[in-house]
Coordinates of C-alpha atoms and ligand atoms in Angstrom, one line a residue:
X1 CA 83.9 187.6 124.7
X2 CA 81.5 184.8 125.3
X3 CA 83.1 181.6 123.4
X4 CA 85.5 179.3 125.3
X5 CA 86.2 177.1 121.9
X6 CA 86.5 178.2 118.0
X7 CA 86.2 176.1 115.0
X8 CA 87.6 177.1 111.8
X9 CA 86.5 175.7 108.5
X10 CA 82.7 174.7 108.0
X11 CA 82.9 171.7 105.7
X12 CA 81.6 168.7 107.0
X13 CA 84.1 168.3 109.2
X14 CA 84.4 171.5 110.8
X15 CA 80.2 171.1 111.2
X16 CA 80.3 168.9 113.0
X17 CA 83.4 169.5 115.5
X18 CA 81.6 172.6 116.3
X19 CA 77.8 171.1 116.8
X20 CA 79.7 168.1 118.8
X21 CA 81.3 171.3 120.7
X22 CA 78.5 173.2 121.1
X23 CA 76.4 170.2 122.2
X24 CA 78.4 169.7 125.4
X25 CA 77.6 172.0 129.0
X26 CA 79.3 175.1 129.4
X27 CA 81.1 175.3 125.5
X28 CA 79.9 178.0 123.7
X29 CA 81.8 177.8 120.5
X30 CA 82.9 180.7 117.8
X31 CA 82.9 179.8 114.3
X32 CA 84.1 181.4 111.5
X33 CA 84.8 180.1 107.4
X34 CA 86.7 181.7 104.4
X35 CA 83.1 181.5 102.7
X36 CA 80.3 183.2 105.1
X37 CA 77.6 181.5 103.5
X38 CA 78.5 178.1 105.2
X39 CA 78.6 179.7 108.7
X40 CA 75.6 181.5 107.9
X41 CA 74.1 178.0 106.8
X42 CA 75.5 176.1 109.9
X43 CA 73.5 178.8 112.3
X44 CA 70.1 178.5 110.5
X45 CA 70.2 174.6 110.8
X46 CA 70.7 174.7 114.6
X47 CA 69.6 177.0 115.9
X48 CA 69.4 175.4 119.5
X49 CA 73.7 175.2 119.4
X50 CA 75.3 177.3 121.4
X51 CA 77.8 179.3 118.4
X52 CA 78.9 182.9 118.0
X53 CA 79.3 183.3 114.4
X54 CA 81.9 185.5 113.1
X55 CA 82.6 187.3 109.6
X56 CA 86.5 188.1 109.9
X57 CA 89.1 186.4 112.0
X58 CA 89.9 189.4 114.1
X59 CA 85.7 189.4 114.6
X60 CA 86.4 185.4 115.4
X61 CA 89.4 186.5 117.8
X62 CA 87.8 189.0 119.5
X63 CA 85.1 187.0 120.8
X64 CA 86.5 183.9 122.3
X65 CA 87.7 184.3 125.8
X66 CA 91.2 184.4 126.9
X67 CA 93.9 182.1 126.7
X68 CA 91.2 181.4 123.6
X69 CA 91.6 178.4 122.0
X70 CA 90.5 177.5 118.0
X71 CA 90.6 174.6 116.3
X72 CA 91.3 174.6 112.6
X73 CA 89.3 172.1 110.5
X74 CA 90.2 172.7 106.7
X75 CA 91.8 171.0 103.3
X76 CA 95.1 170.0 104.7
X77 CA 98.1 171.5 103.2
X78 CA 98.2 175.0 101.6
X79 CA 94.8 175.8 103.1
X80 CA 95.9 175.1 106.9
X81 CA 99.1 177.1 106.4
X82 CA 96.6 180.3 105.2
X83 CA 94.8 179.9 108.3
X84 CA 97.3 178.9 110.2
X85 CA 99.0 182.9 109.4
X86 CA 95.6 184.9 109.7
X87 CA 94.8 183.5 113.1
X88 CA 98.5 184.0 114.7
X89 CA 97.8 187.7 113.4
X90 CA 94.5 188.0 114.5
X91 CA 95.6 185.7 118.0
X92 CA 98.1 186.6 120.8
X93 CA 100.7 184.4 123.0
X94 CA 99.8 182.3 124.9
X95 CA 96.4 181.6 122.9
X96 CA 96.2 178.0 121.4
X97 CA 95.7 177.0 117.3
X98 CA 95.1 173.8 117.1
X99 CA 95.2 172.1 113.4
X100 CA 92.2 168.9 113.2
X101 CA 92.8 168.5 109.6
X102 CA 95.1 165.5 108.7
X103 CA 98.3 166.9 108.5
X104 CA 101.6 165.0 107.7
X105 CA 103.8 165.4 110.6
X106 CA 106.5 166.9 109.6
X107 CA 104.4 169.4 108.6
X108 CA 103.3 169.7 111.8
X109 CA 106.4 169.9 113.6
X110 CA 107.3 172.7 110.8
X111 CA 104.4 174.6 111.6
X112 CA 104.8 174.1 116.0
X113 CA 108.5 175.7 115.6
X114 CA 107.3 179.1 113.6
X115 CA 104.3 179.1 115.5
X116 CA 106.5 178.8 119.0
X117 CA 108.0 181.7 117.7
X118 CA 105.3 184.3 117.8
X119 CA 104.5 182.6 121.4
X120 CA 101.2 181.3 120.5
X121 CA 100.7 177.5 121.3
X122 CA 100.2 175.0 118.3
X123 CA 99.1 172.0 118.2
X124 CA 98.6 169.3 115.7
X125 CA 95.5 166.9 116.4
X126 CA 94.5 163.9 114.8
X127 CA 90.8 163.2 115.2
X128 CA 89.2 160.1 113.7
X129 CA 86.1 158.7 113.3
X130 CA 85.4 160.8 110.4
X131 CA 81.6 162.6 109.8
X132 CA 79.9 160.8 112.3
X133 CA 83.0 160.8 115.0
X134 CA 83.4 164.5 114.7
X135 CA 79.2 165.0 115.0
X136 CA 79.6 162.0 118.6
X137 CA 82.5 161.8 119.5
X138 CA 85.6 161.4 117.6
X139 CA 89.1 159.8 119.1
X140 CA 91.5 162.4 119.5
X141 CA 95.4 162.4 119.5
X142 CA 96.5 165.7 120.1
X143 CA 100.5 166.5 120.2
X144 CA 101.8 170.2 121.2
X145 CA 102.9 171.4 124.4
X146 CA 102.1 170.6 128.0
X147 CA 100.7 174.5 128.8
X148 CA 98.0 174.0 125.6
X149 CA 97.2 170.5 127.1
X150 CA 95.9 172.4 130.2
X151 CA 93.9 174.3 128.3
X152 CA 92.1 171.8 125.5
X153 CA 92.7 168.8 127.7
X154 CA 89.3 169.5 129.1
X155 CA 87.5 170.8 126.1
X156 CA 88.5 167.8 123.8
X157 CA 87.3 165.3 126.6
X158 CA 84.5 166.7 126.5
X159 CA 84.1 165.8 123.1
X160 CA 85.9 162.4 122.6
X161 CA 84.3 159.1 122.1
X162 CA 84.1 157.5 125.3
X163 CA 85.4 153.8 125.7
X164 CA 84.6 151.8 128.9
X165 CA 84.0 155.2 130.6
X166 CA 87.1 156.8 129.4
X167 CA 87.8 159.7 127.1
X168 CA 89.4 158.4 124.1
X169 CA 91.4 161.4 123.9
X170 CA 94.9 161.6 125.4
X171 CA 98.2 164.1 125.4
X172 CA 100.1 162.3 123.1
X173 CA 103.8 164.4 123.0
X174 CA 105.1 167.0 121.8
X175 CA 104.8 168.9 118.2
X176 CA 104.2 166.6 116.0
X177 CA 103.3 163.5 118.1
X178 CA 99.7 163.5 117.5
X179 CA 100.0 163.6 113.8
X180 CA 102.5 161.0 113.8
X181 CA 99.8 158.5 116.1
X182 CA 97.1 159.3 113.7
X183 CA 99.4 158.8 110.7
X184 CA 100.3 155.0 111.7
X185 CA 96.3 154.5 113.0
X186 CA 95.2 155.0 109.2
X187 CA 98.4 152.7 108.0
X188 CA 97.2 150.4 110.8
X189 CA 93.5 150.9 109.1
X190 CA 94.7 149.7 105.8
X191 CA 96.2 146.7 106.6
X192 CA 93.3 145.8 109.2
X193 CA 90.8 146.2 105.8
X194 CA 93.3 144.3 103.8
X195 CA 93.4 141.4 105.9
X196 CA 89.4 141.0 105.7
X197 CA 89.5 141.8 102.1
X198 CA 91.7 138.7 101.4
X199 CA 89.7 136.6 103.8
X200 CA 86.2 137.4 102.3
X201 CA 87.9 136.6 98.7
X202 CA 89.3 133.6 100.1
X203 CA 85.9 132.1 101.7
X204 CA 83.9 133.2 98.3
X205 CA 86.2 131.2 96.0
X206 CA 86.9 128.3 98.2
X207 CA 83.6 128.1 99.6
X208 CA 81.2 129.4 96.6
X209 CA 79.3 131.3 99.8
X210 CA 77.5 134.5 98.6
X211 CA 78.3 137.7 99.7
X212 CA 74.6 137.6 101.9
X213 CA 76.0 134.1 103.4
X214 CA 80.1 135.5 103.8
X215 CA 78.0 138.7 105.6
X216 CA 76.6 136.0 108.2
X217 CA 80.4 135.1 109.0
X218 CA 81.3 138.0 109.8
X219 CA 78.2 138.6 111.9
X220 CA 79.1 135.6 113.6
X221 CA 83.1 136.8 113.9
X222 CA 82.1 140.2 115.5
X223 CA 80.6 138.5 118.5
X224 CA 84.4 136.9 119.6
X225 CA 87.7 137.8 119.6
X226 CA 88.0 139.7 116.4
X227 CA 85.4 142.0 117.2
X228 CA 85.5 145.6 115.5
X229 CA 84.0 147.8 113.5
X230 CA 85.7 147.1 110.4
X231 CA 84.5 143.5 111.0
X232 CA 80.6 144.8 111.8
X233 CA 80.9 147.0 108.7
X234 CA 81.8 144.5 106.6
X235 CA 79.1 142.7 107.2
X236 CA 76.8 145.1 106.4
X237 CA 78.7 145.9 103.1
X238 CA 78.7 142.3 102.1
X239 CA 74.6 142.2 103.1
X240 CA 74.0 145.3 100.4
X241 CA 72.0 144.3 97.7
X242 CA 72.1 146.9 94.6
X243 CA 68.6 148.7 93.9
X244 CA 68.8 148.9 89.9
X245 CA 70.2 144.9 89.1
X246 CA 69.3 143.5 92.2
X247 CA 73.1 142.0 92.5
X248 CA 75.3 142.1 95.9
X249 CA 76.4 145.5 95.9
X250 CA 80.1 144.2 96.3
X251 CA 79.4 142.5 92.9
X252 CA 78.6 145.7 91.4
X253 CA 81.7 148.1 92.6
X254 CA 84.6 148.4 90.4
X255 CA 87.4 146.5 92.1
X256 CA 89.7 149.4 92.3
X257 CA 90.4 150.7 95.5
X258 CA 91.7 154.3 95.9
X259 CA 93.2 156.3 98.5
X260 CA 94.1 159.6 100.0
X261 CA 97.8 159.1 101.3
X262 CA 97.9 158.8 104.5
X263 CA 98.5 154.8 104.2
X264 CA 101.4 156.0 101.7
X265 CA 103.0 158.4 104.0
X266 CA 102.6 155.9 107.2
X267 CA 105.1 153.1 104.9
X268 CA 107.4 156.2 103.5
X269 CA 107.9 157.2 107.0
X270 CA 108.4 153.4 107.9
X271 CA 111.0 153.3 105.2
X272 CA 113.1 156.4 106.5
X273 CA 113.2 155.1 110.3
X274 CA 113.8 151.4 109.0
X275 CA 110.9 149.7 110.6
X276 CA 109.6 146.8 109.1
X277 CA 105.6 147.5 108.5
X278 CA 105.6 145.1 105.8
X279 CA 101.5 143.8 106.3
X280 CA 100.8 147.7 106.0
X281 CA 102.7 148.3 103.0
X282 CA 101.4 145.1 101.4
X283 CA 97.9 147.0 102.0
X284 CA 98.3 150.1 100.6
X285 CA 100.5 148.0 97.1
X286 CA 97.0 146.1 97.0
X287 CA 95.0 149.2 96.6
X288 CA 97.7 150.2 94.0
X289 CA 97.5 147.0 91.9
X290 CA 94.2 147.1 92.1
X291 CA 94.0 150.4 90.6
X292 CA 96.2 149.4 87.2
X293 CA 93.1 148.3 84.6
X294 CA 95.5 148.5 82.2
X295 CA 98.3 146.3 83.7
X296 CA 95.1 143.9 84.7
X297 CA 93.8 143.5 81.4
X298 CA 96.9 142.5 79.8
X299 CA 98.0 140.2 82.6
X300 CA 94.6 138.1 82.5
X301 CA 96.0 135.4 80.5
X302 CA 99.1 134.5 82.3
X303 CA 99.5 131.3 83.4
X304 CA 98.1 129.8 86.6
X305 CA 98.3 126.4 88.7
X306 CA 96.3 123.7 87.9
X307 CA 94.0 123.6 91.1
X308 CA 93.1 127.3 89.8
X309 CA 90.6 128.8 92.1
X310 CA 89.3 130.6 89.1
X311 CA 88.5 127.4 87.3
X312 CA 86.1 125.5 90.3
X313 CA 88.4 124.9 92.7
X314 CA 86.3 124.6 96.2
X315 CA 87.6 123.4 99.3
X316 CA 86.1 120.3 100.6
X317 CA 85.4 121.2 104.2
X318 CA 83.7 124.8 104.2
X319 CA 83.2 125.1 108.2
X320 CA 86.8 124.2 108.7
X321 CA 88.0 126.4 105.9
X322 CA 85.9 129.4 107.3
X323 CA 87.4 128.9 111.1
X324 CA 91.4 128.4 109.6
X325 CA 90.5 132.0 107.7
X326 CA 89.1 133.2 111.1
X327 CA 93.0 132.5 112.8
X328 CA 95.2 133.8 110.1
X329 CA 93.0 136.7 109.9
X330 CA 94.0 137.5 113.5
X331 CA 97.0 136.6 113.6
X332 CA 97.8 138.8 110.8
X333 CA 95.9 141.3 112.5
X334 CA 98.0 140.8 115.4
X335 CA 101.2 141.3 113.1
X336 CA 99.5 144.6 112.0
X337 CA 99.3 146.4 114.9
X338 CA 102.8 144.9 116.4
X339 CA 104.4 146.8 113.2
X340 CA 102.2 149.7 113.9
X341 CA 103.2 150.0 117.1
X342 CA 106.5 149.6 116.5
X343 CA 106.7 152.4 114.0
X344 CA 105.1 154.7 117.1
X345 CA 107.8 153.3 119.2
X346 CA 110.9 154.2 116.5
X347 CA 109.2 157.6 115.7
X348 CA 109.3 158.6 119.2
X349 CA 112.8 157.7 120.1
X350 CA 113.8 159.6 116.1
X351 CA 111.6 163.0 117.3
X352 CA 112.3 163.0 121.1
X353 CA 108.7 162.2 122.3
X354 CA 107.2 160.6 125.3
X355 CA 104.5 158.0 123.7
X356 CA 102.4 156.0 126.2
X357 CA 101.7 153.3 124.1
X358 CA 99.4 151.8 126.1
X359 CA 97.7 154.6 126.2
X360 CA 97.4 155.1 122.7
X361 CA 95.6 151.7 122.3
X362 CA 93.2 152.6 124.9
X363 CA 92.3 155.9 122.9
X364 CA 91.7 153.7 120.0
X365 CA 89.2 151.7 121.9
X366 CA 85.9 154.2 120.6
X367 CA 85.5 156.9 118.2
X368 CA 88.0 155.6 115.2
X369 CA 87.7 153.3 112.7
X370 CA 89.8 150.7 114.0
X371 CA 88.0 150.6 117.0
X372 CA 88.1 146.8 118.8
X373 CA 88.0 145.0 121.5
X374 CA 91.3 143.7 120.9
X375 CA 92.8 147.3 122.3
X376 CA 92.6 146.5 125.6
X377 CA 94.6 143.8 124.8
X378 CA 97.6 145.6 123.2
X379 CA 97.1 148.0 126.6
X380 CA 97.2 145.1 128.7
X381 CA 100.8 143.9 126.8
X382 CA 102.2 147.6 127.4
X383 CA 100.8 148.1 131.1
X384 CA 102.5 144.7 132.2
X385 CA 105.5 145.5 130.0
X386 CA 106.2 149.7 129.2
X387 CA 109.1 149.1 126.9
X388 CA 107.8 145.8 125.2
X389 CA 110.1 145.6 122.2
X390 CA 107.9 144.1 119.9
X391 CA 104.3 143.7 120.8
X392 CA 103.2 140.1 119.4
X393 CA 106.0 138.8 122.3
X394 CA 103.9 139.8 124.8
X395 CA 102.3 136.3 126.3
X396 CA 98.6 137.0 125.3
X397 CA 99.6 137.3 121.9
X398 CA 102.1 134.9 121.8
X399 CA 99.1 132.4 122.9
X400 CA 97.2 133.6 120.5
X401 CA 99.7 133.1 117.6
X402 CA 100.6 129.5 118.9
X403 CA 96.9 129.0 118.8
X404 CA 96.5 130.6 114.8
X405 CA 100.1 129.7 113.5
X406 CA 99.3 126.0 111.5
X407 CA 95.9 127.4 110.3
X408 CA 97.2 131.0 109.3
X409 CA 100.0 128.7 107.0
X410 CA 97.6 126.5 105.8
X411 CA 95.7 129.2 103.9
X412 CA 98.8 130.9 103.0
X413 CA 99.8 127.7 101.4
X414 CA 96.6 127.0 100.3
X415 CA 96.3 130.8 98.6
X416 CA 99.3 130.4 97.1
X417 CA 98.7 126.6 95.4
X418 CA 95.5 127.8 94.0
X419 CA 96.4 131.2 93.0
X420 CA 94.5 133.4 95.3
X421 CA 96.7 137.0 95.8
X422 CA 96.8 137.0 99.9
X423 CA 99.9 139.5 100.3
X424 CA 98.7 140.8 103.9
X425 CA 98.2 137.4 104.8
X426 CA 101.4 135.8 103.5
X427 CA 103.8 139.3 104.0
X428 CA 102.5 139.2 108.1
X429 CA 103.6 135.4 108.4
X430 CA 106.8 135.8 106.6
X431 CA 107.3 138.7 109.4
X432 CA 106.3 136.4 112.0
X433 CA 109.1 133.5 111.0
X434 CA 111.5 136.1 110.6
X435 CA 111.4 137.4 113.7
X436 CA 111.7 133.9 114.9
X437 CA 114.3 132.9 113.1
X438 CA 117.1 131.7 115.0
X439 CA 119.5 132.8 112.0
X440 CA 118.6 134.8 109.3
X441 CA 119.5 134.6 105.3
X442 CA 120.7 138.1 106.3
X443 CA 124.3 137.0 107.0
X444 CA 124.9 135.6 103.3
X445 CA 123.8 139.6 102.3
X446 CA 125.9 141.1 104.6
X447 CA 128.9 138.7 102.7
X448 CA 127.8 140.1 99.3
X449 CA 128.1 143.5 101.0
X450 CA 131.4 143.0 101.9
X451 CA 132.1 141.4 98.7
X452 CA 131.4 144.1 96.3
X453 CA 131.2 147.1 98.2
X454 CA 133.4 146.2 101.2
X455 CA 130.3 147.1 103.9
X456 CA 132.7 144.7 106.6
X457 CA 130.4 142.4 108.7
X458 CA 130.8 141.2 112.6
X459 CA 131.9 137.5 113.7
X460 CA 129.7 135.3 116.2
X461 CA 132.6 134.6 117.9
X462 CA 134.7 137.9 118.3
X463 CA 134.1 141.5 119.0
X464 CA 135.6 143.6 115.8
X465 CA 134.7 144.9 112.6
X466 CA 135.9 142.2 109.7
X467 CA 136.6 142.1 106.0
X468 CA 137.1 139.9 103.4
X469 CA 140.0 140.3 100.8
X470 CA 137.7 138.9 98.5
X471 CA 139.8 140.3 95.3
X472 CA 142.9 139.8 97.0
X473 CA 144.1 136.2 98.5
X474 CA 140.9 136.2 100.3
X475 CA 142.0 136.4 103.6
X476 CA 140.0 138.4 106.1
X477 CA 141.5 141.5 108.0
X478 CA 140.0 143.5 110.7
X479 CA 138.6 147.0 109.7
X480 CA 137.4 150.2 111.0
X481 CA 133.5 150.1 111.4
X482 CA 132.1 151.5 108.4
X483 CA 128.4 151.3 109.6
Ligands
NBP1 P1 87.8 169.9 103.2 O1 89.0 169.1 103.3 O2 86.9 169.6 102.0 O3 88.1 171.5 103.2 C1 87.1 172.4 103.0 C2 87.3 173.5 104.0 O4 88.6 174.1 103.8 C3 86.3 174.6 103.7 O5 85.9 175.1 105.0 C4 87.1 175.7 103.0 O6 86.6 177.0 103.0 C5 88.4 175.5 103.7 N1 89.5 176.2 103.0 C6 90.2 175.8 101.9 BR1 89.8 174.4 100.9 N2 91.2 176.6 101.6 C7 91.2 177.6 102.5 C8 92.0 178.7 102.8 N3 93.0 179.0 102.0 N4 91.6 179.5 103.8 C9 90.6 179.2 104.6 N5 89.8 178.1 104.5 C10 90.1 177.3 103.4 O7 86.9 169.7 104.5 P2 86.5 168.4 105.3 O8 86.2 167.3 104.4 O9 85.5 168.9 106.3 O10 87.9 168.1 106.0 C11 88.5 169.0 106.9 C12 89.8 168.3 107.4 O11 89.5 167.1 108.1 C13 90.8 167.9 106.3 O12 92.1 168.1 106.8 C14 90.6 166.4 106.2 O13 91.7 165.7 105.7 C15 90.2 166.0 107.5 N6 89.2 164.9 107.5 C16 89.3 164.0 108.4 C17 88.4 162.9 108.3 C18 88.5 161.9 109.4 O14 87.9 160.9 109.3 N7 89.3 162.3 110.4 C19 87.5 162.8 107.4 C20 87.4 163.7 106.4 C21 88.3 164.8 106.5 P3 85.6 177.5 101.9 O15 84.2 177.0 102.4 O16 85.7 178.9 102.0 O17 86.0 176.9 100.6

């Protein structure tokens, strides 16, 4: 056996995992798909990579050194699990599957425990970047056990995007760890392209810019603080002009947005550990409104205020406009990935993992789509402060916010008086002044808990468990803790 590194599954994906592989000293990689044609294909294109192509999985097995090592890149879900079962047949323990594919999590902890079993190694590794990372250099959260990480940890640096002269690939935790990261940086990813969604709407209508002219903002943006690459791409899309009418293409794109789940399952699992990523789910409701023609059409006519942005309403100082946008934008951002990472932090304390956070943020830094700048920041927050309970408290961001807070709820207000949707906008500042609060609307709930359900509620003034006799002569009695 010659290959130290398999790749299963030659889609695009898989293709380019393996060139990436193949491309790097001392990896010779096995490959092997359900359909031969497409590993046939992959070896006639290059034929300066460095593969050993295989036509069965006990062919695949048998030529990768041992412990060997493969790395499944297929249509998540029943696809995986199929090769998932012919590789821990064809394999033996100690050997390493590793699943690329964007798997849900719990899959992937499912999957780890039978795996475990047969006393092969499996690990579940998130790799973004899509086509282009996977072909240069992808960022890489990998989960599974310590003894695999020995193995890969070397072959997947190899591979990874590098960021400031660091691998942006790191051991992330156990099982399904990696999955879970990946998970929350694609939820994280929505909200991010929310945000600049509402704020290019916002500049067109209040400013009557054109898409060409809103591109130049962003241009400009991407050289300071909210540098990114959702920022430098949008600046590109907005630039697009359409070959057959010769309009922006942005003008020429059906407003509906879709999606593939992943920004779904990053809220549902936000909802089952009771963590607040309200800017996130906002996101991923926008793409759903979006996608409701029918509900749109029939809405069109309801009423809206009188400065109505869709009947002329412009602003009367562009530049100043443009620069209040700029600060809510990141300060919402900022909200973002505090709710992000605070859905890491709950996950890891629910499954038992170790999460570096700050470590996380610095494998964000190249290779994925919400690669920034701001990273290092957020790694900056959680090397000065490990167990940081909420990121935006940290004292860079809590500059930044005091520096973004009246312009951020100026163009909330201002969206909302002239009827411009801005629900990542608004949803992150209503986050922001809740967790400020110094008392919260949350007590009069917990009294309409106790009032029709008896829930019981706690005093500010005395240790104990209380309840209302609220159908009785409404005097309050100490109860047993019902929470
Ligand atoms: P696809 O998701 O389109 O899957 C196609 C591959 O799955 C082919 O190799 C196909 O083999 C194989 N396959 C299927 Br379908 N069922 C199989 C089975 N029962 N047994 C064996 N092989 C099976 O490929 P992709 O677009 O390259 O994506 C691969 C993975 O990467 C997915 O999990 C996807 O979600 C993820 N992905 C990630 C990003 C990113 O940015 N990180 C981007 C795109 C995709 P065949 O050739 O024989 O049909």
């Amino acid at each position: 056996p010659t290959a130290n590194i398999g790749v299963v599954g030659l889609a695009v994906m898989g293709s380019n995992l393996a060139r990436n592989l193949a491309s790097r000293e001392g990896n010779t990689v096995a490959i092997f798909n359900r359909s031969h044609d497409k590993t046939e294909h992959l070896v006639a294109e290059h034929p300066e990579a460095n593969f050993v192509p295989a036509s069965s999985y006990e062919e695949f097995a048998a030529s990768l050194q041992k412990p060997r090592a493969a790395i499944i890149m297929v249509k998540a879900g029943a696809g995986t699990d199929a090769v998932i079962n012919a590789l821990v047949d064809a394999f033996e323990p100690g050997d390493i599957i590793v699943d690329g594919g964007n798997a849900l999590f719990t899959d992937t902890i499912r999957r780890e425990k039978a795996v475990r079993e047969t006393g092969i190694n499996f690990v579940g590794a998130g790799i973004s970047g899509g086509e282009e990372g996977a072909l240069l250099g992808p960022s890489i959260m990998p989960g599974g056990s310590d003894e695999s990480w020995v193995t890969l940890g070397p072959i997947l640096k190899s591979i990874a995007a590098v960021a400031e002269g660091e691998p942006c690939v790191t051991h992330i935790g156990h099982d399904g760890a990696g999955h879970f990261v990946k998970m929350v940086h694609n939820g994280i990813e929505y909200a991010d392209m929310q945000l600049i969604a509402e704020a290019y709407d916002l500049i067109r209508r209040g400013t009557g810019k054109s898409p060409a002219e809103i591109a130049d903002v962003f241009a400009e943006w991407n050289k300071g603080e909210l540098e990114s690459y959702l920022i430098e791409i949008t600046a590109e899309v907005l630039r697009q002009v359409d070959a057959a009418t010769g309009a922006p293409l942005v003008d020429v794109i059906v407003d509906q947005a879709g999606a593939k789940g992943t920004g779904a399952w990053t809220v549902q699992t936000a909802l089952t550990l009771g963590v607040p990523v309200s800017g996130i789910a906002e996101a991923v409701f926008a793409r759903s409104l979006s996608s409701h023609p029918e509900q749109r059409s029939v809405s069109r006519g309801l009423p809206g205020p009188e400065a109505d942005a869709q009947g002329g309403w412009t602003v009367d100082d562009p530049d100043a406009f443009i620069e209040k946008i700029r600060l809510a934008l990141y300060a919402s951002k900022i909200v973002a990935y505090s709710q992000g990472f605070d859905e890491i932090r709950a996950g890891a304390a629910e499954y038992g993992w170790t999460i570096d956070l700050g470590a996380v943020s610095k494998i964000w830094r190249g290779g994925c789509i919400i690669r920034a700048q701001f990273l290092n920041r957020i790694a900056e927050a959680y090397d000065q402060t490990p167990d940081l309970p909420v990121l935006l408290s940290a004292p860079y961001f809590v500059e930044a916010l005091q520096r973004a807070q009246h312009a951020w709820r100026d163009v909330v207000a201002t969206s909302a008086r002239v009827g411009i949707p801005a629900p990542a906008f608004s949803s992150s500042l209503a986050y922001y002044d809740g967790l400020r609060a110094d008392r919260l609307p949350a007590a009069l709930v917990q009294g309409q808990r106790d009032f029709f359900g008896a829930h019981t509620y706690k005093r500010i003034d005395k240790p104990g468990t209380f309840h209302t006799l609220w159908s009785g002569d409404r005097t309050e009695v100490e109860a047993e803790d019902t929470h």
